[in-house]
Amino acid sequence: MKTRKIGTTNLSVTEYSFGTAPLGGMYRTCPRDTAMETLEAAWDSGMRFFDTAPWYGFGLAERRVGDFLRDKPSGSYVLSTKVGRLLRPVADDKVPDFGFVDPLPFETDYDYSYDGIMRSVEFSYARTGLNRLDILFVHDIGVYTHGAERNAVYLRQLLDGGLKALDALKSSGAISAYGLGVNEVPVCLDVMREADLDCILLAGRYTLLDRTAVSELLPLCHAKNTSLVVGGVFNSGILATGAVDGAHFDYGPASPEVLEKVSAMEKIAASQGVSLAAPAMQFPLQNPLVASVLLGTAKPSSLTRNMALEAHRLQPDDFGPYDAHTLVAPPLGTEAVRV
């Protein structure tokens, strides 16, 4: 599989990468054997970039990806994890319900400070059982997750101390790159006005359907040599399922407007002889700022099916007809959008 460079670093990642949130039991249980089989399918497809986080199953995904990668040759893969949440053990009946099925018995506390990030890295080494982390993403900072009032506190933590921790880790050679891992554009702009980032893992905001990143973030990334890793290319499922009853967009039921736009896109895809999922997967890579497209699943068959969509390579001109049916996310307001 082809690779692309992360920012101005010497680190390169495969154009398609594997996201491990489903391996942490996101929305449905994922037995360990199935998790290992799915990771093997990702490896067999040519993926050599794996992304995880303490948040996914409260440590479960980190443990599983570490178990899988432990016997792989040194330097044969790139691993990213995230900082910003610290795990704290709780009684079995006190494990919070954030959509993970059968997670490990922990609660999460937000901490974007210097010490919080350093502690998070040490815990991730222990959970993965690995002695190398290549990329660190600051996880879910922003109004989208915290609301404006709380985010002002967390953003100050990051700017005053957290970024210094990340820079120290990179300068020492402990990591090769760092950036943000978020679902919104505004916080990316806020941080990048004060600091340089190697990369941003942006979920759902630079897709065939949602072009929120285009007007401000992409030009700023170009000016600062910041790469994008694009997650959520199916926008919570609707670009894979199509405009069917019960289709989801942005973690909730799709609105009539979104259903109408996606229905029009399906017709375009059909005229090109592909399912809508194919242009959805391939669209971000048309932009050289995008280093990798992140795909996550808990089923080997789903991973294999998604990668088969690459067999029909669309041409750059094929993506133009979709532009008339895109959207931009509305302003966030002051309350958390995703609770």
XYZ file of N, CA, C and O in Angstrom, residues 34-126:
372
model
N -12.312 -12.126 17.779
C -12.763 -11.345 16.625
C -11.891 -10.111 16.441
O -11.556 -9.729 15.310
N -11.523 -9.493 17.546
C -10.641 -8.321 17.464
C -9.321 -8.680 16.807
O -8.818 -7.957 15.927
N -8.730 -9.796 17.218
C -7.452 -10.206 16.648
C -7.587 -10.555 15.170
O -6.713 -10.219 14.353
N -8.678 -11.198 14.803
C -8.905 -11.549 13.397
C -9.075 -10.288 12.543
O -8.611 -10.227 11.400
N -9.738 -9.280 13.104
C -9.942 -8.033 12.367
C -8.622 -7.297 12.181
O -8.328 -6.759 11.099
N -7.809 -7.257 13.219
C -6.488 -6.650 13.098
C -5.627 -7.384 12.076
O -4.899 -6.760 11.291
N -5.732 -8.699 12.041
C -4.982 -9.481 11.054
C -5.457 -9.171 9.646
O -4.648 -9.062 8.704
N -6.767 -8.992 9.481
C -7.297 -8.634 8.167
C -6.787 -7.262 7.733
O -6.480 -7.044 6.552
N -6.695 -6.331 8.676
C -6.155 -5.012 8.357
C -4.689 -5.115 7.930
O -4.269 -4.506 6.939
N -3.921 -5.916 8.660
C -2.511 -6.108 8.309
C -2.380 -6.753 6.932
O -1.571 -6.314 6.090
N -3.181 -7.770 6.679
C -3.128 -8.465 5.392
C -3.522 -7.563 4.230
O -3.080 -7.781 3.092
N -4.347 -6.553 4.506
C -4.765 -5.628 3.445
C -3.649 -4.647 3.077
O -3.761 -3.923 2.089
N -2.607 -4.593 3.908
C -1.507 -3.664 3.670
C -1.457 -2.499 4.631
O -0.515 -1.690 4.592
N -2.444 -2.379 5.505
C -2.429 -1.297 6.488
C -1.264 -1.487 7.454
O -1.073 -2.573 7.998
N -0.534 -0.385 7.681
C 0.560 -0.418 8.652
C 0.489 0.761 9.622
O 1.440 1.030 10.345
N -0.638 1.435 9.625
C -0.871 2.546 10.550
C -2.106 2.203 11.365
O -3.192 1.976 10.815
N -1.939 2.148 12.690
C -3.008 1.764 13.601
C -3.216 2.880 14.611
O -2.265 3.393 15.198
N -4.485 3.257 14.809
C -4.816 4.327 15.738
C -5.681 3.787 16.870
O -6.655 3.059 16.643
N -5.342 4.165 18.088
C -6.098 3.723 19.247
C -6.237 4.875 20.231
O -5.872 6.015 19.933
N -6.782 4.603 21.419
C -6.973 5.643 22.430
C -7.366 4.994 23.753
O -8.047 3.962 23.770
N -6.982 5.590 24.883
C -7.448 5.098 26.179
C -8.973 5.068 26.279
O -9.546 4.204 26.956
N -9.633 5.993 25.612
C -11.090 6.126 25.663
C -11.811 4.893 25.131
O -12.902 4.550 25.589
N -11.246 4.205 24.161
C -11.935 3.117 23.483
C -12.004 1.875 24.373
O -11.025 1.144 24.516
N -13.172 1.670 24.955
C -13.340 0.542 25.866
C -12.594 0.730 27.165
O -12.335 -0.238 27.881
N -12.240 2.008 27.497
C -11.525 2.345 28.725
C -10.256 1.503 28.876
O -10.006 0.891 29.911
N -9.470 1.492 27.824
C -8.195 0.781 27.825
C -8.202 -0.522 27.050
O -7.138 -1.069 26.739
N -9.390 -1.030 26.721
C -9.483 -2.342 26.077
C -8.857 -2.339 24.687
O -8.118 -3.269 24.319
N -9.122 -1.305 23.892
C -8.570 -1.260 22.537
C -7.052 -1.150 22.564
O -6.363 -1.774 21.750
N -6.514 -0.346 23.477
C -5.056 -0.244 23.576
C -4.439 -1.603 23.905
O -3.402 -1.974 23.338
N -5.027 -2.336 24.823
C -4.497 -3.650 25.176
C -4.498 -4.569 23.968
O -3.520 -5.283 23.701
N -5.585 -4.552 23.214
C -5.709 -5.483 22.098
C -4.764 -5.136 20.958
O -4.135 -6.040 20.369
N -4.652 -3.873 20.615
C -3.740 -3.527 19.521
C -2.296 -3.761 19.938
O -1.448 -4.166 19.128
N -1.998 -3.552 21.224
C -0.656 -3.851 21.710
C -0.341 -5.335 21.618
O 0.752 -5.727 21.202
N -1.312 -6.176 22.015
C -1.114 -7.625 21.912
C -0.856 -8.037 20.468
O -0.016 -8.900 20.193
N -1.574 -7.401 19.532
C -1.424 -7.766 18.123
C -0.074 -7.334 17.561
O 0.590 -8.077 16.833
N 0.347 -6.132 17.895
C 1.567 -5.569 17.294
C 2.853 -6.025 17.976
O 3.938 -5.857 17.416
N 2.728 -6.621 19.160
C 3.923 -6.891 19.953
C 4.942 -7.752 19.228
O 6.155 -7.576 19.386
N 4.483 -8.695 18.416
C 5.400 -9.598 17.731
C 5.741 -9.149 16.308
O 6.445 -9.861 15.589
N 5.224 -7.990 15.900
C 5.551 -7.480 14.571
C 6.957 -6.866 14.598
O 7.399 -6.335 15.620
N 7.670 -6.926 13.486
C 9.035 -6.391 13.465
C 9.092 -4.911 13.829
O 8.205 -4.131 13.444
N 10.109 -4.542 14.549
C 10.297 -3.143 14.918
C 10.401 -2.276 13.667
O 11.105 -2.621 12.719
N 9.668 -1.180 13.657
C 9.704 -0.269 12.524
C 8.787 -0.656 11.379
O 8.761 0.038 10.358
N 8.029 -1.749 11.540
C 7.177 -2.207 10.440
C 5.780 -1.594 10.463
O 4.978 -1.831 9.566
N 5.470 -0.809 11.488
C 4.141 -0.216 11.612
C 4.266 1.140 12.290
O 5.295 1.480 12.888
N 3.192 1.914 12.208
C 3.073 3.188 12.909
C 1.878 3.080 13.849
O 0.801 2.629 13.442
N 2.067 3.493 15.096
C 0.998 3.429 16.089
C 0.745 4.820 16.657
O 1.673 5.510 17.085
N -0.506 5.215 16.660
C -0.905 6.454 17.334
C -1.868 6.129 18.456
O -2.667 5.195 18.364
N -1.765 6.893 19.530
C -2.778 6.845 20.574
C -3.070 8.285 20.983
O -2.590 9.230 20.349
N -3.867 8.451 22.036
C -4.372 9.783 22.343
C -4.139 10.138 23.804
O -3.959 9.265 24.648
N -4.147 11.434 24.044
C -3.976 11.972 25.390
C -5.116 12.952 25.656
O -5.755 13.445 24.731
N -5.346 13.234 26.954
C -6.423 14.150 27.325
C -7.413 13.523 28.284
O -8.157 14.227 28.952
N -7.412 12.188 28.342
C -8.243 11.471 29.307
C -7.351 10.520 30.103
O -6.561 9.777 29.527
N -7.507 10.530 31.411
C -6.827 9.586 32.275
C -7.847 8.590 32.818
O -8.979 8.968 33.142
N -7.457 7.330 32.895
C -8.348 6.285 33.382
C -8.156 6.080 34.878
O -7.027 6.067 35.376
N -9.282 5.918 35.572
C -9.283 5.710 37.014
C -10.132 4.486 37.332
O -11.284 4.394 36.902
N -9.602 3.502 38.077
C -10.366 2.292 38.356
C -11.590 2.568 39.224
O -11.550 3.395 40.136
N -12.691 1.875 38.907
C -13.926 1.999 39.682
C -14.517 0.610 39.895
O -14.133 -0.355 39.222
N -15.454 0.502 40.804
C -16.158 -0.754 41.027
C -16.929 -1.150 39.777
O -17.323 -0.299 38.966
N -17.154 -2.451 39.633
C -17.821 -2.955 38.434
C -19.174 -2.288 38.194
O -19.565 -2.062 37.043
N -19.897 -1.983 39.266
C -21.226 -1.389 39.104
C -21.173 0.133 38.940
O -22.215 0.779 38.873
N -19.964 0.692 38.881
C -19.818 2.140 38.703
C -19.208 2.502 37.350
O -18.913 3.672 37.095
N -19.022 1.519 36.488
C -18.451 1.801 35.164
C -19.459 2.629 34.369
O -20.612 2.217 34.204
N -19.085 3.791 33.869
C -20.042 4.647 33.162
C -20.445 4.070 31.810
O -19.697 3.300 31.200
N -21.616 4.455 31.366
C -22.123 3.997 30.069
C -21.937 5.101 29.039
O -22.710 6.057 28.984
N -20.899 4.959 28.243
C -20.653 5.889 27.146
C -20.729 5.180 25.799
O -20.106 5.599 24.820
N -21.485 4.098 25.751
C -21.681 3.405 24.490
C -20.750 2.248 24.244
O -20.846 1.593 23.208
N -19.834 1.970 25.178
C -18.943 0.824 25.027
C -19.542 -0.386 25.748
O -19.959 -0.287 26.902
N -19.579 -1.506 25.055
C -20.138 -2.738 25.609
C -19.006 -3.574 26.195
O -17.998 -3.836 25.522
N -19.155 -3.969 27.450
C -18.141 -4.768 28.159
C -16.773 -4.092 28.179
O -15.746 -4.715 27.865
N -16.710 -2.813 28.581
C -15.403 -2.155 28.675
C -14.667 -2.614 29.929
O -15.214 -3.340 30.769
N -13.431 -2.182 30.084
C -12.693 -2.439 31.306
C -13.235 -1.541 32.425
O -13.845 -0.500 32.151
N -13.024 -1.922 33.694
C -13.672 -1.220 34.819
C -12.968 0.068 35.222
O -12.313 0.157 36.261
N -13.127 1.086 34.378
C -12.504 2.372 34.639
C -13.485 3.502 34.361
O -14.440 3.348 33.602
N -13.222 4.627 34.977
C -13.859 5.907 34.684
C -12.801 6.781 34.040
O -11.598 6.533 34.174
N -13.209 7.808 33.301
C -12.242 8.687 32.640
C -12.319 10.095 33.221
O -13.406 10.600 33.506
N -11.155 10.712 33.377
C -11.054 12.096 33.835
C -10.288 12.891 32.785
O -9.231 12.467 32.313
N -10.803 14.059 32.427
C -10.119 14.903 31.448
C -8.926 15.604 32.092
O -9.014 16.126 33.196
N -7.816 15.618 31.379
C -6.630 16.318 31.854
C -5.734 16.601 30.656
O -5.129 15.693 30.086
N -5.655 17.874 30.261
C -4.852 18.291 29.109
C -3.585 19.028 29.544
O -2.938 19.692 28.736
N -3.230 18.904 30.812
C -2.072 19.611 31.352
C -0.773 18.884 31.007
O -0.781 17.754 30.501
N 0.345 19.513 31.326
C 1.659 18.892 31.115
C 1.735 17.557 31.844
O 2.060 16.519 31.241
N 1.437 17.561 33.124
C 1.520 16.330 33.903
C 0.501 15.299 33.440
O 0.802 14.098 33.386
N -0.695 15.762 33.089
C -1.728 14.831 32.635
C -1.321 14.104 31.370
O -1.563 12.901 31.225
N -0.707 14.811 30.439
C -0.276 14.184 29.194
C 0.880 13.223 29.442
O 0.922 12.110 28.904
N 1.828 13.616 30.280
C 2.944 12.720 30.594
C 2.451 11.445 31.291
O 2.927 10.335 30.995
N 1.510 11.584 32.199
C 0.949 10.408 32.869
C 0.207 9.526 31.869
O 0.324 8.293 31.897
N -0.550 10.142 30.956
C -1.304 9.387 29.967
C -0.387 8.540 29.099
O -0.685 7.379 28.793
N 0.739 9.116 28.699
C 1.691 8.376 27.870
C 2.236 7.167 28.625
O 2.321 6.053 28.073
N 2.602 7.357 29.880
C 3.125 6.241 30.671
C 2.086 5.136 30.795
O 2.408 3.945 30.686
N 0.823 5.504 31.021
C -0.239 4.500 31.133
C -0.442 3.772 29.803
O -0.710 2.563 29.779
N -0.300 4.484 28.699
C -0.472 3.844 27.393
C 0.638 2.851 27.100
O 0.405 1.793 26.516
N 1.869 3.184 27.497
C 2.946 2.200 27.382
C 2.566 0.921 28.128
O 2.748 -0.194 27.625
N 2.062 1.074 29.338
C 1.726 -0.095 30.155
C 0.584 -0.893 29.551
O 0.622 -2.135 29.526
